[in-house]
């Protein structure tokens, strides 16, 4: 049985929800290279709103060597490293006897290798949430949409070719940051998503869509915070815990979303 007042639309993030999280690639890289966990995400997030990665996800710059040079600079910023160590990894034993903080050397990050590893990892569907998405779509009871921070691959790159199975065809509405010039958590991209879902649903003769009619799944708390401010309901998908999110979806929708034993599909 569905919960009272179920959503009309279910809005999915892609990376970390429908497909494997690029954060896993970052965590694995940090572990393998003895980099304090969280440094790379801290560096990327602190470069917002106009860091190289953010510009790429808004489609403002090309995915080329100029991007990789800028991304390397963002990930190898000495001042940001001191800020990270002070705020996130300050311990009593980090102090010298005179009370000054002893900051270790700045870790060197191979930005280009890391970027492509993040992209490679996120080509694999989530074994729990992807089958659930397919069942939601097949039920024909909900508008199924996506709101994702994306990048545009060079035309000659293998990742620019159509995905099989074609992930994008699973959605009634797909908002791609690099194509619309906005990225999460900019409030304007949530407003755009609501407008596009409303337009699509009205076109199907199924009434309008408002923020409160939408359940949004994402793996980043900051993205969910702005979604709630736009009126959406939210569900956080924790890293490696997609099955728990599926159970919540089952309670909300009243559907059995366990999915077949599809495993991980390469896209």
PDB file of N, CA and C in Angstrom, residues 23 25-42 84 114:
ATOM      1  N   UNK A  23      32.140   9.307  -6.381  1.00  0.00           N
ATOM      2  CA  UNK A  23      32.773   9.489  -5.075  1.00  0.00           C
ATOM      3  C   UNK A  23      33.530   8.237  -4.654  1.00  0.00           C
ATOM      4  N   UNK A  25      35.217   6.311  -6.658  1.00  0.00           N
ATOM      5  CA  UNK A  25      36.516   6.398  -7.330  1.00  0.00           C
ATOM      6  C   UNK A  25      37.442   7.358  -6.593  1.00  0.00           C
ATOM      7  N   UNK A  26      36.889   8.457  -6.104  1.00  0.00           N
ATOM      8  CA  UNK A  26      37.688   9.415  -5.345  1.00  0.00           C
ATOM      9  C   UNK A  26      38.191   8.791  -4.053  1.00  0.00           C
ATOM     10  N   UNK A  27      37.309   8.130  -3.339  1.00  0.00           N
ATOM     11  CA  UNK A  27      37.696   7.488  -2.080  1.00  0.00           C
ATOM     12  C   UNK A  27      38.766   6.428  -2.312  1.00  0.00           C
ATOM     13  N   UNK A  28      38.601   5.625  -3.357  1.00  0.00           N
ATOM     14  CA  UNK A  28      39.589   4.593  -3.670  1.00  0.00           C
ATOM     15  C   UNK A  28      40.943   5.223  -4.007  1.00  0.00           C
ATOM     16  N   UNK A  29      40.920   6.339  -4.744  1.00  0.00           N
ATOM     17  CA  UNK A  29      42.164   7.025  -5.107  1.00  0.00           C
ATOM     18  C   UNK A  29      42.855   7.561  -3.855  1.00  0.00           C
ATOM     19  N   UNK A  30      42.079   8.160  -2.977  1.00  0.00           N
ATOM     20  CA  UNK A  30      42.661   8.681  -1.739  1.00  0.00           C
ATOM     21  C   UNK A  30      43.268   7.556  -0.908  1.00  0.00           C
ATOM     22  N   UNK A  31      42.567   6.448  -0.819  1.00  0.00           N
ATOM     23  CA  UNK A  31      43.074   5.312  -0.041  1.00  0.00           C
ATOM     24  C   UNK A  31      44.365   4.765  -0.641  1.00  0.00           C
ATOM     25  N   UNK A  32      44.354   4.568  -1.960  1.00  0.00           N
ATOM     26  CA  UNK A  32      45.517   3.989  -2.635  1.00  0.00           C
ATOM     27  C   UNK A  32      46.740   4.895  -2.543  1.00  0.00           C
ATOM     28  N   UNK A  33      46.522   6.204  -2.471  1.00  0.00           N
ATOM     29  CA  UNK A  33      47.634   7.148  -2.489  1.00  0.00           C
ATOM     30  C   UNK A  33      47.889   7.797  -1.121  1.00  0.00           C
ATOM     31  N   UNK A  34      47.255   7.231  -0.082  1.00  0.00           N
ATOM     32  CA  UNK A  34      47.456   7.696   1.291  1.00  0.00           C
ATOM     33  C   UNK A  34      47.168   9.184   1.440  1.00  0.00           C
ATOM     34  N   UNK A  35      46.095   9.595   0.782  1.00  0.00           N
ATOM     35  CA  UNK A  35      45.616  10.975   0.884  1.00  0.00           C
ATOM     36  C   UNK A  35      44.502  11.010   1.922  1.00  0.00           C
ATOM     37  N   UNK A  36      44.499  11.964   2.837  1.00  0.00           N
ATOM     38  CA  UNK A  36      43.439  12.019   3.845  1.00  0.00           C
ATOM     39  C   UNK A  36      42.055  11.992   3.198  1.00  0.00           C
ATOM     40  N   UNK A  37      41.182  11.088   3.635  1.00  0.00           N
ATOM     41  CA  UNK A  37      39.860  10.987   3.008  1.00  0.00           C
ATOM     42  C   UNK A  37      39.071  12.281   3.138  1.00  0.00           C
ATOM     43  N   UNK A  38      38.479  12.665   2.043  1.00  0.00           N
ATOM     44  CA  UNK A  38      37.682  13.886   2.012  1.00  0.00           C
ATOM     45  C   UNK A  38      38.387  15.080   1.393  1.00  0.00           C
ATOM     46  N   UNK A  39      39.728  14.994   1.235  1.00  0.00           N
ATOM     47  CA  UNK A  39      40.456  16.134   0.706  1.00  0.00           C
ATOM     48  C   UNK A  39      40.023  16.499  -0.703  1.00  0.00           C
ATOM     49  N   UNK A  40      39.875  15.523  -1.573  1.00  0.00           N
ATOM     50  CA  UNK A  40      39.572  15.823  -2.968  1.00  0.00           C
ATOM     51  C   UNK A  40      38.167  16.431  -3.097  1.00  0.00           C
ATOM     52  N   UNK A  41      37.192  15.867  -2.422  1.00  0.00           N
ATOM     53  CA  UNK A  41      35.849  16.447  -2.470  1.00  0.00           C
ATOM     54  C   UNK A  41      35.844  17.843  -1.856  1.00  0.00           C
ATOM     55  N   UNK A  42      36.598  18.022  -0.773  1.00  0.00           N
ATOM     56  CA  UNK A  42      36.711  19.345  -0.156  1.00  0.00           C
ATOM     57  C   UNK A  42      37.272  20.342  -1.157  1.00  0.00           C
ATOM     58  N   UNK A  84      41.846  22.886   4.662  1.00  0.00           N
ATOM     59  CA  UNK A  84      41.298  21.547   4.877  1.00  0.00           C
ATOM     60  C   UNK A  84      41.897  20.916   6.125  1.00  0.00           C
ATOM     61  N   UNK A 114      42.437  10.745 -12.393  1.00  0.00           N
ATOM     62  CA  UNK A 114      41.310  10.663 -11.477  1.00  0.00           C
ATOM     63  C   UNK A 114      39.991  10.967 -12.184  1.00  0.00           C
TER      64      UNK A 114
END
